[in-house]
């Protein structure tokens, strides 16, 4: 039987703050174990948390970018559970009064069909520490991560396929990266995804029993895990069985999920208002201020790239994926390149190298200015497109002038009259006195003009070609 | 008045990771029942139009700026742990495979 798939996602994004949410410890990933801890984040008795104002700001930014309604008065809540990676015995989170609610996000999946998905809520909370296994019969705990500020973004169960879930994730990650509120690195765990999945017969209104899937560390893993769970649930239902409400852990290496806990041992969190923290109050003015600081978001940038640069859909969505890529592309255009040509170079060649070398665009060895110079050389027919690619590859390791590299590689087109014509016209404009003398019969000035052309063309102009060209352009 | 059952006491004890003796189960069952009975009595008060009070102070926020303060050195951080290798806190194994 064919079932309708219903997916909702819960995303935890680690906030890119200097200090933790309730104490001044650093938030750096990968530092030596327990080197960024203090009595507060270790949960020592008698300590008190003090809320980091940046966490409020980042949550408000995310809320505004996702078109949420932001609560002016919200509260933190205590979520009680015992686990070794959270030594206090509770997590400070938000419960019935989250900072942001009722948001939305537009995605494209499949045949470029736009779909609006609901955001249920965004709340702030603290991260737990990290359990490290493989110490014999012991588990080792590192509290460096414990107390790092998080936002949890909960979607409505609006996704109908793993592809939509992926498109949602890509878009959400993109927005959070644009806002610079999170690194969104799934491998390092600064963006974590939990998925709720259920099936129901088409046309049925009530949701089926859901299962929760955790521990998916890449977009690909999310898609694979969802497909696998949909298939499993479908088989159970086809055989007349019932779905058990369980939490499952995805194992990337085995390509399968296993049950982590059943409904019977589901947590009983006993939430209550956090007594150690005061209520959070923000003002309309504060929100207006945050709103004015929001960067151009992906949707707006896509519209602008389409209107201003007349780029194709594919090029736009690639460039806009990372705001540093699109900024880099715009620098190439500002340096004078044709936008369509520039977009081709950036999306094909530049991104290829970045991915091969595992570097960021900031580390890319060719500057936008240099790439625009190369594009100009091709536009001028000074070199062929084919040769342009060779020059590009060479430029990755050679920081000489573009023209010099063309020279070195001997790729310059010899019969390049168009280029020479431009040079000669420039000279004609520049030396008006000499031009009129030449036109009045002072033919020995041909030598002077030839010298200028040679100078301008860095000695590469062919004298046999330029002499008649000078006669043609300047002579009459 | 309904008494808090033995099962409920054991459930709460489990959530709090408490190991109770039979005598304690009995004692807490009575005490918790008394507390809930008192709350039941309070619930008779008409609270229509009264906002829930979660904090007694008439203050909000009290935020700190996002700046770093010195952390403990690792040795001090783990010194009170019942079990440590000088770097990590060691606890009984939590996931068995």
PDB file of N, CA and C in Angstrom, chain B:
ATOM      1  N   UNK B   1      -9.217  10.804  50.666  1.00  0.00           N
ATOM      2  CA  UNK B   1      -8.100  11.290  49.838  1.00  0.00           C
ATOM      3  C   UNK B   1      -7.314  10.105  49.263  1.00  0.00           C
ATOM      4  N   UNK B   2      -7.012  10.206  47.958  1.00  0.00           N
ATOM      5  CA  UNK B   2      -6.279   9.099  47.338  1.00  0.00           C
ATOM      6  C   UNK B   2      -4.817   9.114  47.765  1.00  0.00           C
ATOM      7  N   UNK B   3      -4.330   7.937  48.008  1.00  0.00           N
ATOM      8  CA  UNK B   3      -2.949   7.816  48.441  1.00  0.00           C
ATOM      9  C   UNK B   3      -2.048   7.618  47.220  1.00  0.00           C
ATOM     10  N   UNK B   4      -0.879   8.245  47.283  1.00  0.00           N
ATOM     11  CA  UNK B   4       0.097   8.032  46.207  1.00  0.00           C
ATOM     12  C   UNK B   4       0.552   6.570  46.289  1.00  0.00           C
ATOM     13  N   UNK B   5       0.416   5.885  45.170  1.00  0.00           N
ATOM     14  CA  UNK B   5       0.677   4.446  45.198  1.00  0.00           C
ATOM     15  C   UNK B   5       2.171   4.142  45.295  1.00  0.00           C
ATOM     16  N   UNK B   6       2.422   2.932  45.672  1.00  0.00           N
ATOM     17  CA  UNK B   6       3.779   2.401  45.750  1.00  0.00           C
ATOM     18  C   UNK B   6       4.489   2.555  44.393  1.00  0.00           C
ATOM     19  N   UNK B   7       3.751   2.251  43.297  1.00  0.00           N
ATOM     20  CA  UNK B   7       4.337   2.334  41.950  1.00  0.00           C
ATOM     21  C   UNK B   7       4.733   3.778  41.616  1.00  0.00           C
ATOM     22  N   UNK B   8       3.854   4.691  42.015  1.00  0.00           N
ATOM     23  CA  UNK B   8       4.165   6.103  41.732  1.00  0.00           C
ATOM     24  C   UNK B   8       5.402   6.559  42.506  1.00  0.00           C
ATOM     25  N   UNK B   9       5.506   6.143  43.729  1.00  0.00           N
ATOM     26  CA  UNK B   9       6.676   6.504  44.534  1.00  0.00           C
ATOM     27  C   UNK B   9       7.939   5.926  43.904  1.00  0.00           C
ATOM     28  N   UNK B  10       7.849   4.669  43.470  1.00  0.00           N
ATOM     29  CA  UNK B  10       9.023   4.036  42.863  1.00  0.00           C
ATOM     30  C   UNK B  10       9.407   4.725  41.547  1.00  0.00           C
ATOM     31  N   UNK B  11       8.390   5.161  40.798  1.00  0.00           N
ATOM     32  CA  UNK B  11       8.659   5.868  39.537  1.00  0.00           C
ATOM     33  C   UNK B  11       9.391   7.186  39.805  1.00  0.00           C
ATOM     34  N   UNK B  12       8.880   7.931  40.781  1.00  0.00           N
ATOM     35  CA  UNK B  12       9.517   9.216  41.121  1.00  0.00           C
ATOM     36  C   UNK B  12      10.934   8.978  41.648  1.00  0.00           C
ATOM     37  N   UNK B  13      11.076   7.938  42.442  1.00  0.00           N
ATOM     38  CA  UNK B  13      12.398   7.611  42.990  1.00  0.00           C
ATOM     39  C   UNK B  13      13.366   7.275  41.866  1.00  0.00           C
ATOM     40  N   UNK B  14      12.858   6.577  40.861  1.00  0.00           N
ATOM     41  CA  UNK B  14      13.716   6.191  39.741  1.00  0.00           C
ATOM     42  C   UNK B  14      14.153   7.442  38.967  1.00  0.00           C
ATOM     43  N   UNK B  15      13.208   8.360  38.763  1.00  0.00           N
ATOM     44  CA  UNK B  15      13.544   9.595  38.047  1.00  0.00           C
ATOM     45  C   UNK B  15      14.608  10.384  38.805  1.00  0.00           C
ATOM     46  N   UNK B  16      14.553  10.318  40.129  1.00  0.00           N
ATOM     47  CA  UNK B  16      15.527  11.053  40.952  1.00  0.00           C
ATOM     48  C   UNK B  16      16.745  10.183  41.272  1.00  0.00           C
ATOM     49  N   UNK B  17      16.794   8.998  40.702  1.00  0.00           N
ATOM     50  CA  UNK B  17      17.878   8.042  40.929  1.00  0.00           C
ATOM     51  C   UNK B  17      18.080   7.774  42.422  1.00  0.00           C
ATOM     52  N   UNK B  18      16.953   7.526  43.101  1.00  0.00           N
ATOM     53  CA  UNK B  18      17.040   7.209  44.527  1.00  0.00           C
ATOM     54  C   UNK B  18      16.702   5.740  44.733  1.00  0.00           C
ATOM     55  N   UNK B  19      17.455   5.103  45.583  1.00  0.00           N
ATOM     56  CA  UNK B  19      17.224   3.708  45.902  1.00  0.00           C
ATOM     57  C   UNK B  19      16.525   3.679  47.261  1.00  0.00           C
ATOM     58  N   UNK B  20      15.241   3.359  47.286  1.00  0.00           N
ATOM     59  CA  UNK B  20      14.487   3.454  48.534  1.00  0.00           C
ATOM     60  C   UNK B  20      14.295   2.095  49.190  1.00  0.00           C
ATOM     61  N   UNK B  21      14.325   2.086  50.524  1.00  0.00           N
ATOM     62  CA  UNK B  21      14.000   0.865  51.255  1.00  0.00           C
ATOM     63  C   UNK B  21      12.480   0.744  51.307  1.00  0.00           C
ATOM     64  N   UNK B  22      11.995  -0.437  51.636  1.00  0.00           N
ATOM     65  CA  UNK B  22      10.549  -0.666  51.736  1.00  0.00           C
ATOM     66  C   UNK B  22       9.910   0.334  52.700  1.00  0.00           C
ATOM     67  N   UNK B  23      10.615   0.568  53.816  1.00  0.00           N
ATOM     68  CA  UNK B  23      10.103   1.492  54.826  1.00  0.00           C
ATOM     69  C   UNK B  23       9.969   2.896  54.245  1.00  0.00           C
ATOM     70  N   UNK B  24      11.008   3.297  53.483  1.00  0.00           N
ATOM     71  CA  UNK B  24      10.996   4.638  52.879  1.00  0.00           C
ATOM     72  C   UNK B  24       9.865   4.779  51.866  1.00  0.00           C
ATOM     73  N   UNK B  25       9.637   3.727  51.091  1.00  0.00           N
ATOM     74  CA  UNK B  25       8.546   3.775  50.117  1.00  0.00           C
ATOM     75  C   UNK B  25       7.239   4.073  50.846  1.00  0.00           C
ATOM     76  N   UNK B  26       7.042   3.415  51.917  1.00  0.00           N
ATOM     77  CA  UNK B  26       5.813   3.594  52.710  1.00  0.00           C
ATOM     78  C   UNK B  26       5.730   5.027  53.261  1.00  0.00           C
ATOM     79  N   UNK B  27       6.839   5.488  53.858  1.00  0.00           N
ATOM     80  CA  UNK B  27       6.892   6.827  54.446  1.00  0.00           C
ATOM     81  C   UNK B  27       6.609   7.901  53.387  1.00  0.00           C
ATOM     82  N   UNK B  28       7.326   7.788  52.234  1.00  0.00           N
ATOM     83  CA  UNK B  28       7.160   8.816  51.198  1.00  0.00           C
ATOM     84  C   UNK B  28       5.780   8.765  50.576  1.00  0.00           C
ATOM     85  N   UNK B  29       5.243   7.577  50.491  1.00  0.00           N
ATOM     86  CA  UNK B  29       3.897   7.441  49.946  1.00  0.00           C
ATOM     87  C   UNK B  29       2.930   8.267  50.779  1.00  0.00           C
ATOM     88  N   UNK B  30       3.077   8.185  52.105  1.00  0.00           N
ATOM     89  CA  UNK B  30       2.219   8.972  52.994  1.00  0.00           C
ATOM     90  C   UNK B  30       2.523  10.459  52.884  1.00  0.00           C
ATOM     91  N   UNK B  31       3.804  10.798  52.927  1.00  0.00           N
ATOM     92  CA  UNK B  31       4.183  12.218  52.902  1.00  0.00           C
ATOM     93  C   UNK B  31       3.774  12.905  51.591  1.00  0.00           C
ATOM     94  N   UNK B  32       4.005  12.196  50.507  1.00  0.00           N
ATOM     95  CA  UNK B  32       3.635  12.790  49.211  1.00  0.00           C
ATOM     96  C   UNK B  32       2.118  12.945  49.119  1.00  0.00           C
ATOM     97  N   UNK B  33       1.405  11.987  49.664  1.00  0.00           N
ATOM     98  CA  UNK B  33      -0.056  12.080  49.665  1.00  0.00           C
ATOM     99  C   UNK B  33      -0.505  13.303  50.451  1.00  0.00           C
ATOM    100  N   UNK B  34       0.140  13.525  51.591  1.00  0.00           N
ATOM    101  CA  UNK B  34      -0.193  14.697  52.424  1.00  0.00           C
ATOM    102  C   UNK B  34       0.050  15.993  51.643  1.00  0.00           C
ATOM    103  N   UNK B  35       1.198  16.043  50.961  1.00  0.00           N
ATOM    104  CA  UNK B  35       1.550  17.261  50.213  1.00  0.00           C
ATOM    105  C   UNK B  35       0.533  17.518  49.108  1.00  0.00           C
ATOM    106  N   UNK B  36       0.207  16.455  48.397  1.00  0.00           N
ATOM    107  CA  UNK B  36      -0.766  16.631  47.321  1.00  0.00           C
ATOM    108  C   UNK B  36      -2.148  16.983  47.870  1.00  0.00           C
ATOM    109  N   UNK B  37      -2.444  16.458  49.038  1.00  0.00           N
ATOM    110  CA  UNK B  37      -3.716  16.796  49.683  1.00  0.00           C
ATOM    111  C   UNK B  37      -3.776  18.288  49.999  1.00  0.00           C
ATOM    112  N   UNK B  38      -2.644  18.800  50.446  1.00  0.00           N
ATOM    113  CA  UNK B  38      -2.563  20.231  50.759  1.00  0.00           C
ATOM    114  C   UNK B  38      -2.747  21.061  49.492  1.00  0.00           C
ATOM    115  N   UNK B  39      -2.102  20.608  48.422  1.00  0.00           N
ATOM    116  CA  UNK B  39      -2.222  21.318  47.147  1.00  0.00           C
ATOM    117  C   UNK B  39      -3.667  21.289  46.660  1.00  0.00           C
ATOM    118  N   UNK B  40      -4.304  20.161  46.858  1.00  0.00           N
ATOM    119  CA  UNK B  40      -5.707  20.020  46.455  1.00  0.00           C
ATOM    120  C   UNK B  40      -6.566  21.049  47.175  1.00  0.00           C
ATOM    121  N   UNK B  41      -6.226  21.239  48.445  1.00  0.00           N
ATOM    122  CA  UNK B  41      -6.951  22.227  49.255  1.00  0.00           C
ATOM    123  C   UNK B  41      -6.742  23.631  48.673  1.00  0.00           C
ATOM    124  N   UNK B  42      -5.469  23.911  48.284  1.00  0.00           N
ATOM    125  CA  UNK B  42      -5.152  25.220  47.703  1.00  0.00           C
ATOM    126  C   UNK B  42      -5.901  25.441  46.388  1.00  0.00           C
ATOM    127  N   UNK B  43      -6.105  24.364  45.675  1.00  0.00           N
ATOM    128  CA  UNK B  43      -6.744  24.477  44.369  1.00  0.00           C
ATOM    129  C   UNK B  43      -8.188  24.948  44.468  1.00  0.00           C
ATOM    130  N   UNK B  44      -8.743  24.902  45.672  1.00  0.00           N
ATOM    131  CA  UNK B  44     -10.113  25.360  45.852  1.00  0.00           C
ATOM    132  C   UNK B  44     -10.212  26.883  45.781  1.00  0.00           C
ATOM    133  N   UNK B  45      -9.060  27.542  45.998  1.00  0.00           N
ATOM    134  CA  UNK B  45      -9.060  29.011  45.944  1.00  0.00           C
ATOM    135  C   UNK B  45      -9.348  29.463  44.519  1.00  0.00           C
ATOM    136  N   UNK B  46     -10.217  30.453  44.404  1.00  0.00           N
ATOM    137  CA  UNK B  46     -10.566  30.971  43.078  1.00  0.00           C
ATOM    138  C   UNK B  46      -9.420  31.840  42.562  1.00  0.00           C
ATOM    139  N   UNK B  47      -8.758  31.368  41.519  1.00  0.00           N
ATOM    140  CA  UNK B  47      -7.617  32.120  40.979  1.00  0.00           C
ATOM    141  C   UNK B  47      -7.951  32.724  39.617  1.00  0.00           C
ATOM    142  N   UNK B  48      -9.205  32.851  39.319  1.00  0.00           N
ATOM    143  CA  UNK B  48      -9.597  33.465  38.049  1.00  0.00           C
ATOM    144  C   UNK B  48      -9.026  34.874  37.941  1.00  0.00           C
ATOM    145  N   UNK B  49      -8.383  35.153  36.821  1.00  0.00           N
ATOM    146  CA  UNK B  49      -7.839  36.493  36.625  1.00  0.00           C
ATOM    147  C   UNK B  49      -6.537  36.738  37.351  1.00  0.00           C
ATOM    148  N   UNK B  50      -5.985  35.727  38.007  1.00  0.00           N
ATOM    149  CA  UNK B  50      -4.693  35.899  38.678  1.00  0.00           C
ATOM    150  C   UNK B  50      -3.597  35.274  37.816  1.00  0.00           C
ATOM    151  N   UNK B  51      -2.577  36.071  37.464  1.00  0.00           N
ATOM    152  CA  UNK B  51      -1.476  35.561  36.666  1.00  0.00           C
ATOM    153  C   UNK B  51      -0.622  34.605  37.502  1.00  0.00           C
ATOM    154  N   UNK B  52      -0.168  33.525  36.907  1.00  0.00           N
ATOM    155  CA  UNK B  52       0.713  32.617  37.662  1.00  0.00           C
ATOM    156  C   UNK B  52       1.972  33.366  38.083  1.00  0.00           C
ATOM    157  N   UNK B  53       2.386  33.144  39.294  1.00  0.00           N
ATOM    158  CA  UNK B  53       3.602  33.791  39.782  1.00  0.00           C
ATOM    159  C   UNK B  53       4.742  32.785  39.704  1.00  0.00           C
ATOM    160  N   UNK B  54       5.760  33.117  38.902  1.00  0.00           N
ATOM    161  CA  UNK B  54       6.892  32.198  38.842  1.00  0.00           C
ATOM    162  C   UNK B  54       8.113  32.768  39.540  1.00  0.00           C
ATOM    163  N   UNK B  55       8.156  34.080  39.675  1.00  0.00           N
ATOM    164  CA  UNK B  55       9.290  34.706  40.352  1.00  0.00           C
ATOM    165  C   UNK B  55       8.753  35.754  41.317  1.00  0.00           C
ATOM    166  N   UNK B  56       9.360  35.815  42.482  1.00  0.00           N
ATOM    167  CA  UNK B  56       8.855  36.763  43.471  1.00  0.00           C
ATOM    168  C   UNK B  56       9.438  38.159  43.304  1.00  0.00           C
ATOM    169  N   UNK B  57      10.519  38.259  42.500  1.00  0.00           N
ATOM    170  CA  UNK B  57      11.120  39.582  42.325  1.00  0.00           C
ATOM    171  C   UNK B  57      10.456  40.314  41.172  1.00  0.00           C
ATOM    172  N   UNK B  58      10.388  41.618  41.303  1.00  0.00           N
ATOM    173  CA  UNK B  58       9.815  42.430  40.243  1.00  0.00           C
ATOM    174  C   UNK B  58      10.934  42.876  39.311  1.00  0.00           C
ATOM    175  N   UNK B  59      11.709  41.917  38.820  1.00  0.00           N
ATOM    176  CA  UNK B  59      12.853  42.249  37.982  1.00  0.00           C
ATOM    177  C   UNK B  59      12.864  41.326  36.770  1.00  0.00           C
ATOM    178  N   UNK B  60      13.522  41.799  35.707  1.00  0.00           N
ATOM    179  CA  UNK B  60      13.671  40.946  34.527  1.00  0.00           C
ATOM    180  C   UNK B  60      15.123  40.943  34.049  1.00  0.00           C
ATOM    181  N   UNK B  61      15.388  40.031  33.151  1.00  0.00           N
ATOM    182  CA  UNK B  61      16.662  39.938  32.435  1.00  0.00           C
ATOM    183  C   UNK B  61      17.898  39.672  33.305  1.00  0.00           C
ATOM    184  N   UNK B  62      18.599  40.697  33.741  1.00  0.00           N
ATOM    185  CA  UNK B  62      19.899  40.557  34.369  1.00  0.00           C
ATOM    186  C   UNK B  62      20.811  39.707  33.481  1.00  0.00           C
ATOM    187  N   UNK B  63      21.242  40.318  32.404  1.00  0.00           N
ATOM    188  CA  UNK B  63      22.055  39.601  31.413  1.00  0.00           C
ATOM    189  C   UNK B  63      23.529  39.940  31.571  1.00  0.00           C
ATOM    190  N   UNK B  64      24.370  39.122  30.971  1.00  0.00           N
ATOM    191  CA  UNK B  64      25.802  39.431  30.941  1.00  0.00           C
ATOM    192  C   UNK B  64      26.254  39.579  29.487  1.00  0.00           C
ATOM    193  N   UNK B  65      27.333  40.331  29.280  1.00  0.00           N
ATOM    194  CA  UNK B  65      27.832  40.488  27.916  1.00  0.00           C
ATOM    195  C   UNK B  65      28.594  39.227  27.527  1.00  0.00           C
ATOM    196  N   UNK B  66      28.693  38.997  26.217  1.00  0.00           N
ATOM    197  CA  UNK B  66      29.310  37.770  25.717  1.00  0.00           C
ATOM    198  C   UNK B  66      30.830  37.858  25.760  1.00  0.00           C
ATOM    199  N   UNK B  67      31.382  37.776  26.956  1.00  0.00           N
ATOM    200  CA  UNK B  67      32.841  37.824  27.078  1.00  0.00           C
ATOM    201  C   UNK B  67      33.330  36.614  27.866  1.00  0.00           C
ATOM    202  N   UNK B  68      34.560  36.238  27.582  1.00  0.00           N
ATOM    203  CA  UNK B  68      35.120  35.062  28.233  1.00  0.00           C
ATOM    204  C   UNK B  68      35.673  35.387  29.606  1.00  0.00           C
ATOM    205  N   UNK B  69      35.512  34.420  30.485  1.00  0.00           N
ATOM    206  CA  UNK B  69      36.173  34.502  31.783  1.00  0.00           C
ATOM    207  C   UNK B  69      37.008  33.255  31.923  1.00  0.00           C
ATOM    208  N   UNK B  70      37.983  33.334  32.805  1.00  0.00           N
ATOM    209  CA  UNK B  70      38.917  32.235  32.932  1.00  0.00           C
ATOM    210  C   UNK B  70      38.201  30.961  33.382  1.00  0.00           C
ATOM    211  N   UNK B  71      38.514  29.865  32.718  1.00  0.00           N
ATOM    212  CA  UNK B  71      37.969  28.575  33.125  1.00  0.00           C
ATOM    213  C   UNK B  71      38.872  27.967  34.179  1.00  0.00           C
ATOM    214  N   UNK B  72      38.398  26.889  34.790  1.00  0.00           N
ATOM    215  CA  UNK B  72      39.241  26.148  35.730  1.00  0.00           C
ATOM    216  C   UNK B  72      40.331  25.441  34.940  1.00  0.00           C
ATOM    217  N   UNK B  73      41.460  25.142  35.589  1.00  0.00           N
ATOM    218  CA  UNK B  73      42.380  24.264  34.884  1.00  0.00           C
ATOM    219  C   UNK B  73      41.846  22.841  35.015  1.00  0.00           C
ATOM    220  N   UNK B  74      42.237  21.992  34.081  1.00  0.00           N
ATOM    221  CA  UNK B  74      41.640  20.658  34.011  1.00  0.00           C
ATOM    222  C   UNK B  74      41.797  19.903  35.328  1.00  0.00           C
ATOM    223  N   UNK B  75      42.977  20.069  35.943  1.00  0.00           N
ATOM    224  CA  UNK B  75      43.247  19.347  37.189  1.00  0.00           C
ATOM    225  C   UNK B  75      42.212  19.712  38.268  1.00  0.00           C
ATOM    226  N   UNK B  76      41.938  21.018  38.377  1.00  0.00           N
ATOM    227  CA  UNK B  76      40.945  21.440  39.380  1.00  0.00           C
ATOM    228  C   UNK B  76      39.564  20.966  38.984  1.00  0.00           C
ATOM    229  N   UNK B  77      39.284  20.992  37.672  1.00  0.00           N
ATOM    230  CA  UNK B  77      37.944  20.636  37.220  1.00  0.00           C
ATOM    231  C   UNK B  77      37.586  19.207  37.620  1.00  0.00           C
ATOM    232  N   UNK B  78      38.539  18.297  37.480  1.00  0.00           N
ATOM    233  CA  UNK B  78      38.203  16.889  37.729  1.00  0.00           C
ATOM    234  C   UNK B  78      38.579  16.411  39.138  1.00  0.00           C
ATOM    235  N   UNK B  79      39.136  17.313  39.964  1.00  0.00           N
ATOM    236  CA  UNK B  79      39.723  16.826  41.220  1.00  0.00           C
ATOM    237  C   UNK B  79      38.716  16.186  42.188  1.00  0.00           C
ATOM    238  N   UNK B  80      37.466  16.594  42.118  1.00  0.00           N
ATOM    239  CA  UNK B  80      36.489  16.007  43.038  1.00  0.00           C
ATOM    240  C   UNK B  80      35.748  14.808  42.446  1.00  0.00           C
ATOM    241  N   UNK B  81      36.098  14.442  41.223  1.00  0.00           N
ATOM    242  CA  UNK B  81      35.383  13.334  40.581  1.00  0.00           C
ATOM    243  C   UNK B  81      35.691  12.022  41.283  1.00  0.00           C
ATOM    244  N   UNK B  82      34.692  11.186  41.490  1.00  0.00           N
ATOM    245  CA  UNK B  82      34.940   9.872  42.109  1.00  0.00           C
ATOM    246  C   UNK B  82      35.888   9.033  41.263  1.00  0.00           C
ATOM    247  N   UNK B  83      35.845   9.249  39.952  1.00  0.00           N
ATOM    248  CA  UNK B  83      36.718   8.478  39.073  1.00  0.00           C
ATOM    249  C   UNK B  83      37.153   9.378  37.908  1.00  0.00           C
ATOM    250  N   UNK B  84      38.436   9.464  37.698  1.00  0.00           N
ATOM    251  CA  UNK B  84      38.953  10.309  36.607  1.00  0.00           C
ATOM    252  C   UNK B  84      40.313   9.792  36.174  1.00  0.00           C
ATOM    253  N   UNK B  85      40.690  10.088  34.928  1.00  0.00           N
ATOM    254  CA  UNK B  85      42.047   9.764  34.495  1.00  0.00           C
ATOM    255  C   UNK B  85      42.892  11.034  34.477  1.00  0.00           C
ATOM    256  N   UNK B  86      42.392  12.068  35.157  1.00  0.00           N
ATOM    257  CA  UNK B  86      43.106  13.340  35.198  1.00  0.00           C
ATOM    258  C   UNK B  86      42.680  14.272  34.078  1.00  0.00           C
ATOM    259  N   UNK B  87      41.874  13.759  33.148  1.00  0.00           N
ATOM    260  CA  UNK B  87      41.420  14.534  32.004  1.00  0.00           C
ATOM    261  C   UNK B  87      39.896  14.480  31.885  1.00  0.00           C
ATOM    262  N   UNK B  88      39.404  13.271  31.909  1.00  0.00           N
ATOM    263  CA  UNK B  88      37.960  13.045  31.781  1.00  0.00           C
ATOM    264  C   UNK B  88      37.339  12.716  33.135  1.00  0.00           C
ATOM    265  N   UNK B  89      36.016  12.940  33.225  1.00  0.00           N
ATOM    266  CA  UNK B  89      35.238  12.363  34.301  1.00  0.00           C
ATOM    267  C   UNK B  89      34.887  10.958  33.839  1.00  0.00           C
ATOM    268  N   UNK B  90      35.068   9.978  34.705  1.00  0.00           N
ATOM    269  CA  UNK B  90      34.732   8.608  34.316  1.00  0.00           C
ATOM    270  C   UNK B  90      33.452   8.197  35.031  1.00  0.00           C
ATOM    271  N   UNK B  91      32.533   7.630  34.259  1.00  0.00           N
ATOM    272  CA  UNK B  91      31.267   7.183  34.829  1.00  0.00           C
ATOM    273  C   UNK B  91      30.995   5.757  34.353  1.00  0.00           C
ATOM    274  N   UNK B  92      30.079   5.051  35.040  1.00  0.00           N
ATOM    275  CA  UNK B  92      29.744   3.709  34.549  1.00  0.00           C
ATOM    276  C   UNK B  92      29.264   3.790  33.099  1.00  0.00           C
ATOM    277  N   UNK B  93      29.564   2.783  32.330  1.00  0.00           N
ATOM    278  CA  UNK B  93      29.230   2.752  30.909  1.00  0.00           C
ATOM    279  C   UNK B  93      27.742   3.023  30.688  1.00  0.00           C
ATOM    280  N   UNK B  94      27.454   3.969  29.764  1.00  0.00           N
ATOM    281  CA  UNK B  94      26.046   4.312  29.547  1.00  0.00           C
ATOM    282  C   UNK B  94      25.435   3.639  28.330  1.00  0.00           C
ATOM    283  N   UNK B  95      26.252   3.307  27.349  1.00  0.00           N
ATOM    284  CA  UNK B  95      25.692   2.608  26.182  1.00  0.00           C
ATOM    285  C   UNK B  95      26.405   1.279  26.028  1.00  0.00           C
ATOM    286  N   UNK B  96      25.628   0.228  26.013  1.00  0.00           N
ATOM    287  CA  UNK B  96      26.243  -1.101  25.816  1.00  0.00           C
ATOM    288  C   UNK B  96      25.926  -1.556  24.409  1.00  0.00           C
ATOM    289  N   UNK B  97      26.958  -2.039  23.734  1.00  0.00           N
ATOM    290  CA  UNK B  97      26.708  -2.544  22.376  1.00  0.00           C
ATOM    291  C   UNK B  97      27.053  -4.012  22.272  1.00  0.00           C
TER     292      UNK B  97
END
